[in-house]
Coordinates of C-alpha atoms in Angstrom, one line a residue:
Chain G
M22 CA -32.2 -129.9 -69.2
T23 CA -31.3 -127.7 -66.2
Q24 CA -30.8 -124.0 -66.3
K25 CA -27.2 -123.2 -65.4
N26 CA -25.4 -120.0 -65.4
G27 CA -21.7 -119.0 -65.5
F28 CA -19.0 -120.6 -67.6
L29 CA -20.5 -124.1 -68.0
P30 CA -22.5 -123.4 -71.1
V31 CA -19.6 -121.7 -72.9
L32 CA -17.3 -124.5 -71.9
F33 CA -19.8 -127.1 -73.1
L34 CA -20.1 -125.4 -76.5
T35 CA -16.3 -125.2 -76.8
A36 CA -16.0 -128.9 -76.0
V37 CA -18.7 -129.7 -78.7
V38 CA -16.9 -127.6 -81.3
F39 CA -13.6 -129.3 -80.3
V40 CA -15.0 -132.8 -80.8
S41 CA -16.6 -131.6 -84.1
V42 CA -13.2 -130.3 -85.4
V43 CA -11.5 -133.6 -84.4
A44 CA -14.2 -135.7 -86.1
L45 CA -13.9 -133.6 -89.3
I46 CA -10.1 -133.7 -89.4
A47 CA -10.4 -137.5 -89.1
T48 CA -13.0 -137.7 -91.9
D49 CA -10.9 -135.4 -94.0
A50 CA -7.8 -137.7 -93.5
I51 CA -9.9 -140.7 -94.6
T52 CA -11.5 -139.0 -97.6
R53 CA -8.8 -136.7 -98.9
E54 CA -7.2 -139.4 -101.1
P55 CA -10.4 -140.9 -102.5
I56 CA -11.7 -137.4 -103.3
A57 CA -8.6 -136.4 -105.2
A58 CA -8.7 -139.8 -107.0
A59 CA -12.4 -139.4 -107.9
R60 CA -11.7 -135.9 -109.3
R61 CA -8.8 -137.2 -111.4
A62 CA -10.8 -140.1 -112.6
A63 CA -13.6 -137.7 -113.8
I64 CA -11.1 -135.6 -115.8
Y65 CA -9.5 -138.8 -117.1
R66 CA -12.9 -140.1 -118.4
R67 CA -13.6 -136.8 -120.2
L68 CA -10.2 -136.6 -121.7
Q69 CA -10.4 -140.2 -122.9
S70 CA -13.6 -139.5 -124.8
L71 CA -11.7 -136.9 -126.7
F72 CA -8.5 -138.9 -127.1
P73 CA -9.6 -142.6 -127.1
T74 CA -6.1 -144.0 -127.2
M75 CA -5.0 -142.0 -124.2
D76 CA -3.5 -143.9 -121.2
D77 CA -2.2 -141.0 -119.0
F78 CA -2.4 -137.3 -118.8
A79 CA -0.5 -134.4 -117.3
Y80 CA -2.0 -131.1 -116.0
D81 CA -0.1 -127.8 -115.9
E82 CA -1.8 -125.6 -113.3
E83 CA -0.2 -122.3 -114.5
S84 CA -1.4 -122.5 -118.1
G85 CA -4.5 -124.7 -117.4
L86 CA -3.4 -127.1 -120.2
Y87 CA -4.0 -130.9 -120.1
T88 CA -1.6 -133.0 -122.1
P89 CA -2.9 -136.5 -122.9
F90 CA -0.3 -139.2 -123.5
S91 CA -0.4 -142.6 -125.2
E92 CA 2.6 -144.7 -124.2
G93 CA 4.5 -141.6 -123.3
D94 CA 3.8 -139.7 -126.6
P95 CA 1.7 -136.5 -126.3
L96 CA -1.5 -136.7 -128.4
G97 CA -2.3 -133.0 -128.4
L98 CA -3.7 -130.5 -125.9
A99 CA -6.9 -130.0 -124.0
F100 CA -8.2 -127.0 -122.0
M101 CA -11.4 -125.6 -120.5
A102 CA -13.4 -122.9 -122.3
Y103 CA -16.1 -120.9 -120.4
T104 CA -18.9 -119.1 -122.2
R105 CA -22.2 -117.5 -121.2
G106 CA -25.2 -119.5 -122.5
F107 CA -29.0 -119.0 -122.1
G108 CA -29.2 -120.0 -118.5
G109 CA -25.7 -119.4 -117.2
T110 CA -22.1 -120.4 -117.7
I111 CA -21.3 -123.3 -120.0
A112 CA -18.0 -125.1 -119.2
I113 CA -16.5 -126.9 -122.2
L114 CA -13.5 -129.2 -122.4
V115 CA -11.8 -128.6 -125.8
G116 CA -9.4 -131.2 -127.3
L117 CA -6.9 -130.1 -129.9
A118 CA -4.8 -132.6 -131.9
A119 CA -1.1 -131.9 -132.7
D120 CA -2.1 -131.3 -136.4
R121 CA -4.2 -128.3 -135.4
T122 CA -7.5 -130.0 -135.9
L123 CA -10.1 -130.3 -133.2
R124 CA -10.4 -133.6 -131.4
G125 CA -13.9 -132.7 -130.2
I126 CA -15.6 -131.0 -127.2
E127 CA -17.1 -132.2 -124.0
I128 CA -19.7 -130.2 -122.2
V129 CA -18.6 -130.3 -118.5
S130 CA -21.4 -128.3 -117.0
H131 CA -24.2 -126.1 -118.2
R132 CA -27.6 -124.7 -117.1
E133 CA -29.4 -124.7 -120.4
T134 CA -33.1 -125.6 -120.8
P135 CA -33.7 -129.3 -120.9
G136 CA -34.9 -130.4 -124.4
L137 CA -33.9 -127.1 -126.0
G138 CA -30.5 -125.6 -125.2
A139 CA -29.4 -128.7 -123.3
R140 CA -29.1 -130.5 -126.6
I141 CA -25.6 -128.9 -127.0
A142 CA -24.5 -131.7 -124.6
E143 CA -25.8 -134.5 -126.9
P144 CA -23.4 -136.4 -129.2
A145 CA -25.3 -135.3 -132.3
F146 CA -24.1 -131.7 -131.7
R147 CA -20.7 -132.3 -130.0
D148 CA -19.6 -134.7 -132.7
L149 CA -19.8 -131.9 -135.3
F150 CA -16.6 -130.5 -133.7
I151 CA -14.5 -133.7 -134.3
G152 CA -11.8 -133.4 -136.9
I153 CA -12.6 -129.9 -138.1
E154 CA -9.9 -127.3 -138.9
I155 CA -9.4 -124.4 -136.4
D156 CA -10.6 -121.9 -139.1
D157 CA -13.9 -123.8 -139.5
I158 CA -15.1 -123.3 -135.9
A159 CA -18.1 -121.3 -136.9
L160 CA -21.8 -121.8 -137.7
S161 CA -22.5 -123.1 -141.2
R162 CA -24.5 -119.9 -142.0
D163 CA -21.2 -118.0 -141.4
G164 CA -19.3 -120.4 -143.6
G165 CA -18.1 -122.7 -140.8
A166 CA -18.6 -126.4 -140.2
I167 CA -21.1 -126.4 -137.4
D168 CA -24.8 -126.8 -138.0
G169 CA -27.1 -125.1 -135.5
I170 CA -29.9 -126.7 -133.5
T171 CA -33.4 -125.4 -134.0
A172 CA -34.7 -123.4 -131.0
A173 CA -31.3 -123.5 -129.3
T174 CA -29.6 -120.6 -131.1
I175 CA -28.3 -118.8 -128.1
S176 CA -26.8 -121.9 -126.6
V177 CA -25.2 -123.0 -129.9
E178 CA -23.8 -119.6 -130.6
A179 CA -22.3 -119.4 -127.1
V180 CA -20.6 -122.8 -127.5
V181 CA -19.2 -122.0 -130.9
E182 CA -18.0 -118.6 -129.9
G183 CA -16.5 -119.9 -126.6
V184 CA -14.6 -122.7 -128.3
R185 CA -13.3 -120.4 -131.0
E186 CA -12.1 -117.8 -128.6
A187 CA -10.4 -120.4 -126.3
V188 CA -8.7 -122.1 -129.2
S189 CA -7.3 -118.9 -130.6
A190 CA -6.1 -117.8 -127.2
R191 CA -4.2 -121.1 -126.8
L192 CA -2.7 -121.2 -130.3
K193 CA 0.6 -119.8 -129.1
H194 CA 1.3 -123.0 -127.2
F195 CA 1.6 -124.7 -130.5
E196 CA 4.3 -122.5 -131.9
Chain V
M10 CA -17.9 -103.4 -114.7
S11 CA -20.0 -105.1 -117.4
N12 CA -19.1 -108.4 -115.6
L13 CA -20.5 -107.1 -112.4
I14 CA -23.7 -106.0 -114.1
A15 CA -24.0 -109.4 -115.7
I16 CA -23.6 -111.1 -112.3
F17 CA -26.2 -108.9 -110.8
F18 CA -28.9 -109.6 -113.4
S19 CA -28.0 -113.2 -113.7
M20 CA -28.5 -113.7 -109.9
A21 CA -31.6 -111.5 -109.7
L22 CA -33.6 -112.6 -112.8
I23 CA -32.1 -115.5 -114.9
N24 CA -31.0 -117.7 -112.1
N25 CA -33.5 -116.4 -109.6
L26 CA -32.9 -117.7 -106.1
V27 CA -36.4 -118.9 -105.5
L28 CA -37.7 -119.9 -108.9
V29 CA -34.6 -121.5 -110.4
N30 CA -32.2 -122.4 -107.6
F31 CA -34.9 -123.4 -105.1
L32 CA -33.4 -121.5 -102.2
G33 CA -35.4 -119.7 -99.6
L34 CA -38.6 -121.5 -100.3
C35 CA -39.8 -121.5 -96.7
P36 CA -40.1 -117.7 -96.4
F37 CA -41.3 -117.6 -100.0
F38 CA -44.4 -119.6 -99.1
G39 CA -44.5 -118.7 -95.4
V40 CA -44.2 -114.9 -95.5
S41 CA -45.9 -114.1 -98.8
K42 CA -49.5 -113.8 -97.6
K43 CA -49.3 -110.0 -97.2
L44 CA -47.4 -107.4 -99.2
S45 CA -46.1 -105.4 -96.3
S46 CA -44.6 -108.4 -94.5
A47 CA -43.2 -109.8 -97.8
F48 CA -41.3 -106.5 -98.3
S49 CA -39.9 -106.5 -94.8
M50 CA -38.8 -110.1 -95.1
G51 CA -37.1 -109.4 -98.5
V52 CA -35.2 -106.5 -97.1
A53 CA -34.1 -108.5 -94.1
V54 CA -32.8 -111.3 -96.3
L55 CA -31.1 -108.9 -98.6
L56 CA -29.3 -107.2 -95.7
V57 CA -28.2 -110.4 -94.0
M58 CA -27.1 -111.9 -97.3
L59 CA -24.9 -109.0 -98.1
V60 CA -23.2 -109.0 -94.7
A61 CA -22.9 -112.8 -94.7
S62 CA -21.2 -112.8 -98.1
A63 CA -18.9 -110.0 -97.0
V64 CA -17.8 -112.0 -94.0
T65 CA -17.8 -115.6 -95.3
W66 CA -15.7 -114.7 -98.4
P67 CA -12.6 -113.6 -96.5
I68 CA -13.0 -116.4 -94.0
F69 CA -12.9 -119.0 -96.7
H70 CA -10.2 -117.5 -98.9
M71 CA -7.9 -116.1 -96.2
L72 CA -8.4 -118.6 -93.3
L73 CA -9.6 -121.9 -94.5
E74 CA -8.1 -122.2 -98.0
P75 CA -4.5 -121.4 -97.2
H76 CA -4.5 -124.0 -94.4
G77 CA -6.2 -126.8 -96.5
M78 CA -9.3 -126.6 -94.2
E79 CA -11.9 -126.2 -96.9
F80 CA -13.9 -129.1 -95.4
M81 CA -14.7 -126.9 -92.3
R82 CA -16.7 -124.4 -94.4
T83 CA -20.2 -125.7 -93.6
V84 CA -19.6 -125.7 -89.9
I85 CA -17.9 -122.3 -89.8
F86 CA -20.3 -120.6 -92.3
I87 CA -23.4 -121.6 -90.4
L88 CA -22.0 -120.5 -87.0
V89 CA -20.8 -117.2 -88.5
I90 CA -24.3 -116.6 -90.1
A91 CA -26.0 -117.5 -86.8
S92 CA -23.8 -115.0 -84.9
L93 CA -24.2 -112.3 -87.6
V94 CA -28.0 -112.5 -87.4
Q95 CA -27.8 -112.0 -83.6
I96 CA -25.4 -109.0 -84.0
I97 CA -27.5 -107.4 -86.7
E98 CA -30.6 -107.9 -84.6
M99 CA -29.0 -106.3 -81.6
T100 CA -27.6 -103.4 -83.6
I101 CA -30.9 -102.6 -85.2
K102 CA -32.6 -102.8 -81.9
R103 CA -30.2 -100.2 -80.4
T104 CA -30.0 -97.8 -83.3
N105 CA -33.3 -97.8 -85.2
L106 CA -36.4 -98.9 -83.4
T107 CA -38.7 -98.3 -86.3
L108 CA -36.6 -100.6 -88.5
Y109 CA -36.5 -103.1 -85.7
N110 CA -40.2 -103.2 -85.4
A111 CA -40.5 -103.8 -89.1
L112 CA -37.8 -106.4 -89.5
G113 CA -37.4 -107.8 -86.0
I114 CA -39.5 -110.9 -86.1
Y115 CA -38.1 -112.0 -89.4
L116 CA -34.4 -111.9 -88.4
P117 CA -34.2 -115.0 -86.2
L118 CA -36.0 -117.0 -88.9
I119 CA -33.2 -116.1 -91.3
T120 CA -30.6 -118.2 -89.6
T121 CA -32.1 -121.4 -90.9
N122 CA -32.8 -119.9 -94.3
C123 CA -31.0 -121.9 -96.9
A124 CA -30.8 -118.8 -99.2
I125 CA -28.1 -117.1 -97.1
L126 CA -25.9 -120.2 -96.8
G127 CA -26.7 -121.1 -100.4
V128 CA -25.4 -117.7 -101.8
A129 CA -22.3 -118.0 -99.6
F130 CA -21.6 -121.4 -101.2
I131 CA -22.4 -120.2 -104.7
N132 CA -19.8 -117.4 -104.2
I133 CA -17.2 -119.9 -103.3
D134 CA -18.1 -122.5 -106.0
K135 CA -18.2 -120.0 -108.8
T136 CA -14.8 -118.6 -107.6
Y137 CA -16.1 -115.1 -107.5
G138 CA -13.8 -112.4 -106.2
F139 CA -14.7 -110.3 -103.2
L140 CA -16.5 -107.5 -105.1
E141 CA -18.2 -110.0 -107.4
S142 CA -19.5 -111.9 -104.3
L143 CA -21.0 -108.7 -102.9
V144 CA -22.7 -108.0 -106.2
A145 CA -24.0 -111.6 -106.5
A146 CA -25.4 -111.3 -102.9
L147 CA -27.0 -108.0 -103.8
G148 CA -28.5 -109.4 -107.0
A149 CA -29.7 -112.6 -105.3
G150 CA -31.3 -110.6 -102.5
A151 CA -33.0 -108.2 -104.9
G152 CA -34.3 -111.1 -107.0
F153 CA -35.6 -112.7 -103.8
T154 CA -37.4 -109.5 -102.7
L155 CA -38.8 -109.0 -106.2
V156 CA -40.5 -112.5 -106.4
L157 CA -41.6 -112.3 -102.8
I158 CA -43.4 -109.0 -103.5
I159 CA -44.9 -110.3 -106.8
M160 CA -46.0 -113.5 -105.0
S161 CA -47.7 -111.6 -102.1
G162 CA -49.5 -109.3 -104.6
I163 CA -50.9 -112.3 -106.4
R164 CA -51.8 -114.1 -103.1
E165 CA -53.7 -111.1 -101.8
R166 CA -55.9 -111.2 -104.8
L167 CA -56.1 -115.0 -104.7
D168 CA -57.8 -114.8 -101.3
L169 CA -60.8 -113.3 -103.0
A170 CA -60.8 -115.9 -105.8
D171 CA -63.0 -119.0 -105.9
T172 CA -60.3 -121.6 -105.5
P173 CA -61.2 -125.3 -105.4
Q174 CA -61.2 -126.5 -101.8
A175 CA -58.2 -129.0 -102.3
F176 CA -56.1 -126.2 -103.9
M177 CA -56.6 -123.6 -101.2
G178 CA -53.5 -122.2 -99.6
T179 CA -50.2 -123.8 -100.5
P180 CA -51.2 -125.9 -103.5
I181 CA -52.5 -122.9 -105.5
S182 CA -49.4 -120.9 -104.4
L183 CA -47.2 -123.6 -105.9
I184 CA -49.2 -123.4 -109.1
V185 CA -48.7 -119.6 -109.1
A186 CA -45.0 -120.1 -108.5
T187 CA -45.0 -122.4 -111.6
L188 CA -46.5 -119.7 -113.8
L189 CA -44.2 -117.1 -112.3
G190 CA -41.2 -119.3 -113.1
L191 CA -42.3 -119.8 -116.7
A192 CA -42.6 -116.0 -117.0
F193 CA -39.1 -115.6 -115.6
L194 CA -37.8 -118.0 -118.2
G195 CA -38.2 -115.2 -120.6
F196 CA -35.2 -113.4 -119.0
G197 CA -32.9 -116.2 -120.1
G198 CA -30.4 -115.2 -122.7
M199 CA -30.8 -111.6 -121.7
I200 CA -27.1 -111.2 -121.1
Chain P
M4 CA -44.1 -150.4 -77.7
R5 CA -47.2 -148.6 -78.7
S6 CA -45.6 -145.2 -78.3
L7 CA -42.7 -146.5 -80.4
K8 CA -45.0 -147.3 -83.2
K9 CA -46.7 -144.0 -82.9
N10 CA -43.4 -142.1 -83.0
F11 CA -42.4 -144.1 -86.1
S12 CA -45.6 -143.7 -88.0
R13 CA -46.1 -140.0 -87.2
G14 CA -43.6 -138.8 -89.8
I15 CA -44.9 -141.0 -92.6
V16 CA -48.4 -139.6 -93.2
R17 CA -49.8 -137.5 -90.4
A18 CA -46.8 -135.3 -90.1
N19 CA -45.1 -135.9 -93.4
P20 CA -42.3 -133.3 -93.5
I21 CA -42.8 -132.3 -97.1
F22 CA -46.5 -132.7 -97.9
I23 CA -48.0 -131.8 -94.5
L24 CA -45.5 -129.7 -92.7
L25 CA -44.1 -128.1 -95.9
L26 CA -40.6 -128.1 -94.3
G27 CA -37.5 -128.9 -96.3
L28 CA -39.1 -128.0 -99.6
C29 CA -35.8 -126.7 -101.1
P30 CA -34.1 -130.1 -101.6
A31 CA -37.4 -131.8 -102.4
L32 CA -37.9 -129.5 -105.4
A33 CA -34.3 -129.0 -106.4
V34 CA -33.0 -132.6 -106.7
S35 CA -36.2 -134.5 -107.6
T36 CA -35.4 -134.7 -111.3
S37 CA -34.6 -138.4 -111.1
L38 CA -35.2 -141.4 -108.9
D39 CA -31.4 -141.8 -108.3
N40 CA -31.2 -138.3 -106.9
A41 CA -34.3 -138.9 -104.7
V42 CA -32.8 -142.1 -103.2
G43 CA -29.4 -140.4 -102.7
M44 CA -30.9 -137.3 -101.0
T45 CA -33.2 -139.4 -98.8
G46 CA -30.2 -141.5 -97.7
A47 CA -28.1 -138.5 -96.8
F48 CA -31.0 -136.7 -95.1
T49 CA -32.0 -139.7 -93.1
F50 CA -28.5 -140.4 -91.9
V51 CA -28.0 -136.9 -90.7
L52 CA -31.4 -136.8 -89.0
L53 CA -30.9 -140.2 -87.3
A54 CA -27.4 -139.5 -86.1
A55 CA -28.4 -136.0 -84.9
N56 CA -31.4 -137.4 -83.0
I57 CA -29.3 -140.1 -81.4
I58 CA -26.6 -137.8 -80.3
V59 CA -29.0 -135.1 -79.0
S60 CA -31.1 -137.6 -77.1
L61 CA -28.0 -139.1 -75.4
L62 CA -26.7 -135.7 -74.4
R63 CA -30.0 -134.2 -73.5
E64 CA -29.3 -134.2 -69.8
Q65 CA -25.9 -132.6 -70.3
I66 CA -26.6 -129.9 -72.8
P67 CA -27.0 -126.5 -71.0
D68 CA -30.2 -124.9 -72.0
R69 CA -28.7 -121.5 -72.9
V70 CA -26.4 -122.9 -75.6
R71 CA -28.6 -125.7 -76.9
I72 CA -29.4 -124.3 -80.3
P73 CA -25.7 -123.5 -81.2
V74 CA -24.8 -127.0 -79.9
F75 CA -27.5 -128.6 -82.1
I76 CA -26.3 -126.6 -85.1
V77 CA -22.6 -127.7 -84.6
I78 CA -23.6 -131.3 -84.3
I79 CA -25.8 -131.2 -87.4
A80 CA -23.2 -129.2 -89.4
T81 CA -20.5 -131.8 -88.5
L82 CA -22.7 -134.7 -89.5
V83 CA -23.5 -133.0 -92.8
T84 CA -19.9 -132.4 -93.6
I85 CA -19.0 -136.0 -92.9
V86 CA -21.7 -137.2 -95.3
D87 CA -20.6 -134.6 -97.9
L88 CA -17.0 -135.7 -97.8
M89 CA -17.9 -139.4 -97.8
L90 CA -20.1 -138.9 -100.9
Q91 CA -17.4 -136.9 -102.7
G92 CA -14.8 -139.5 -102.1
F93 CA -16.8 -142.7 -102.5
V94 CA -19.9 -141.9 -104.6
P95 CA -18.7 -139.0 -106.8
V96 CA -21.5 -139.3 -109.4
L97 CA -24.2 -138.8 -106.7
S98 CA -22.2 -136.0 -105.1
E99 CA -22.0 -134.2 -108.4
S100 CA -25.7 -134.4 -109.2
L101 CA -26.8 -133.4 -105.7
G102 CA -24.2 -130.7 -105.5
M103 CA -24.8 -127.9 -103.1
F104 CA -27.9 -129.5 -101.6
I105 CA -25.9 -131.9 -99.6
P106 CA -24.1 -129.2 -97.5
L107 CA -27.4 -127.3 -97.4
I108 CA -29.0 -130.2 -95.4
V109 CA -27.5 -128.2 -92.5
V110 CA -30.2 -125.6 -92.8
N111 CA -33.0 -128.0 -93.4
C112 CA -35.5 -126.9 -90.9
I113 CA -36.8 -130.5 -90.2
I114 CA -33.6 -131.7 -88.6
L115 CA -33.2 -128.8 -86.2
A116 CA -36.9 -128.9 -85.4
R117 CA -36.7 -132.6 -84.5
A118 CA -33.6 -132.1 -82.4
E119 CA -35.3 -129.2 -80.5
A120 CA -38.8 -130.6 -80.3
F121 CA -38.3 -134.3 -80.0
A122 CA -34.8 -135.7 -79.4
S123 CA -34.0 -133.2 -76.6
K124 CA -37.0 -134.4 -74.6
N125 CA -37.1 -138.1 -75.4
G126 CA -34.9 -141.2 -75.0
M127 CA -32.7 -142.7 -77.6
I128 CA -35.0 -145.5 -78.8
D129 CA -38.0 -143.1 -79.3
S130 CA -35.7 -140.7 -81.1
I131 CA -34.5 -143.4 -83.5
A132 CA -38.1 -144.3 -84.2
D133 CA -39.0 -140.7 -84.8
A134 CA -36.0 -140.1 -87.2
V135 CA -36.6 -143.3 -89.2
G136 CA -40.3 -142.5 -89.5
I137 CA -39.6 -139.0 -90.8
G138 CA -36.9 -140.4 -93.1
V139 CA -39.4 -142.8 -94.6
G140 CA -41.9 -140.0 -95.0
F141 CA -39.3 -137.7 -96.6
G142 CA -38.3 -140.6 -98.9
L143 CA -41.8 -141.4 -100.0
A144 CA -42.5 -137.8 -100.8
M145 CA -39.2 -137.5 -102.7
L146 CA -39.9 -140.7 -104.7
S147 CA -43.4 -139.7 -105.6
I148 CA -42.3 -136.3 -106.9
S149 CA -39.3 -137.6 -108.8
L150 CA -41.3 -140.5 -110.2
V151 CA -43.7 -138.1 -111.8
R152 CA -41.0 -135.7 -113.0
Q153 CA -38.7 -138.4 -114.5
L154 CA -41.6 -140.3 -116.1
F155 CA -43.2 -137.3 -117.9
G156 CA -39.9 -135.5 -118.4
T157 CA -38.0 -138.3 -120.1
G158 CA -40.7 -140.9 -121.0
S159 CA -38.8 -143.7 -119.2
L160 CA -37.8 -144.8 -115.7
D161 CA -34.3 -145.7 -114.7
L162 CA -32.9 -146.6 -111.3
F163 CA -29.1 -146.7 -110.8
G164 CA -28.4 -147.5 -114.4
R165 CA -31.0 -150.2 -114.6
H166 CA -33.7 -149.5 -117.1
L167 CA -37.2 -150.1 -115.6
F168 CA -39.6 -149.3 -118.5
T169 CA -40.3 -146.9 -121.3
I170 CA -43.5 -145.4 -122.6
P171 CA -42.7 -145.1 -126.3
P172 CA -45.0 -142.2 -127.4
L173 CA -43.9 -140.2 -124.4
A174 CA -40.2 -141.0 -124.9
D175 CA -40.4 -139.6 -128.4
N176 CA -42.0 -136.4 -127.2
P177 CA -41.1 -136.0 -123.6
V178 CA -42.8 -133.2 -121.7
V179 CA -39.6 -131.3 -120.9
F180 CA -41.6 -128.9 -118.7
F181 CA -41.5 -131.4 -115.9
L182 CA -37.7 -131.3 -115.7
L183 CA -37.6 -127.5 -115.6
P184 CA -37.5 -125.9 -112.2
M185 CA -41.1 -124.8 -112.6
G186 CA -42.1 -128.4 -113.2
A187 CA -41.2 -129.2 -109.6
F188 CA -43.5 -126.5 -108.3
F189 CA -46.3 -127.8 -110.5
V190 CA -45.9 -131.5 -109.5
V191 CA -45.8 -130.7 -105.8
G192 CA -48.8 -128.4 -106.0
I193 CA -50.8 -131.0 -107.9
L194 CA -49.8 -133.9 -105.5
L195 CA -50.6 -131.7 -102.5
A196 CA -54.0 -131.0 -103.8
L197 CA -54.5 -134.6 -104.7
F198 CA -53.7 -135.8 -101.2
R199 CA -56.1 -133.3 -99.8
W200 CA -58.8 -134.3 -102.2
M201 CA -58.3 -138.0 -101.2
G202 CA -58.6 -136.9 -97.6
V203 CA -55.0 -138.0 -96.6
S204 CA -54.4 -134.5 -95.3
R205 CA -56.6 -131.6 -94.3
S206 CA -57.3 -128.5 -96.3
E207 CA -56.4 -125.1 -94.8

């Protein structure tokens, strides 16, 4: 490498940045479609575990509501609920059937402790939400339908609270 | 307001940069041998983190996002951070020589410190607003400084302890970090 | 030929990036919870290191000395973004579990250090050997850390959906500590001490 002064270094750096931008725009053009498809597929999988008969879904950006369809008929609604757990935000996908019962929940992301709070993501806990009435979204000690998990009280309370608040906020869409 | 306080403590204690997110480990082990240098490093990181968050947030949300250029964020952010570090270094050198003597040698190291870029990414990924980003950066920097100081305090005493040969230096520091992390686990659920 | 072998083997043991140089610890600790993550991270890391070493060694006569560090940074950041976008599009599962640590490869000190200390002074073939050697060293370190963490943390070993084996008593009562962030510090600390004790690396 030789020591040169003047504009050459600046020009060289500009050229490198230019090549970099071109390379990235090309990569973006190749990957844009697959990335969008991969994101949609991930949402599709999660919705399908709540609505097994689903074959298509629509998303309304303004209200944040997902509407799953089976052969063109809407099956209910799904939406995200965010709540603060033990280690950070817990993101939950909530499924609501047309008859105002829950179709279940999916834990999309969480930072709870493995083996303790993280058990909220296991089917044994998630399945407790399937088929219950909206009014029953509470811990069993408060007269609801959800049994807690030992040593995971904060995480469990956060999920129950988050789901209940999100559901009651969305109820108006059913009227 | 309560949201901002929650973000501050979440970044500083519960999701501590070093102990939980594994960001900024190089300075954590490299510059934690002495209390005085640990404090200077912490302040330098805090300062750069705050400025970097204040600059990268508008760049992403006002320049890249409206034009569908989100994929350029890694390249742009790292260049911006590298230039910022240079500017901050020059400014401090001109205006406050005492501060420069204390922080000077740590500033260039910060460019390749994943904590700065990591916090800039966290602000974007968590869709924080501008003010929230600043508070998050402040919390992250404060948490980083805190564990760096605690760590250096322990390591100064560790030098006098009878450590097995194989554990001397970095291995025992890693074990100390383990215990420190377990202690910080107690902050979980605080908010 | 001998120098090629030397350049290749340096990164594996004598200058192992993680266990000897203690560089790039952040990804090593953060994503070493499972073997899948370790393999994915090693792949992404080695690709960036290899491509950066090749490009820098080819351009080493042309790059003006004054702007060499910014040029290196732009090259590395571009490569990292390409890997990031490709993973998001074609291996979304891996991209999700590695998360932020893919774009953060850009500030991994090893890559910039190799560009500056090796590739900018050596030819392409030697730079390739250097990059592959360091990649293998990084991979071995990642695999050994994640092997311990996954085995003790879950009681069984899986690789890309294929079940390898289970230790029944451990699977019933897994030592969750190993999956916690602190577990990573512990495992690396113990492994580091173990290698020193065995004489693979020197004590301080």
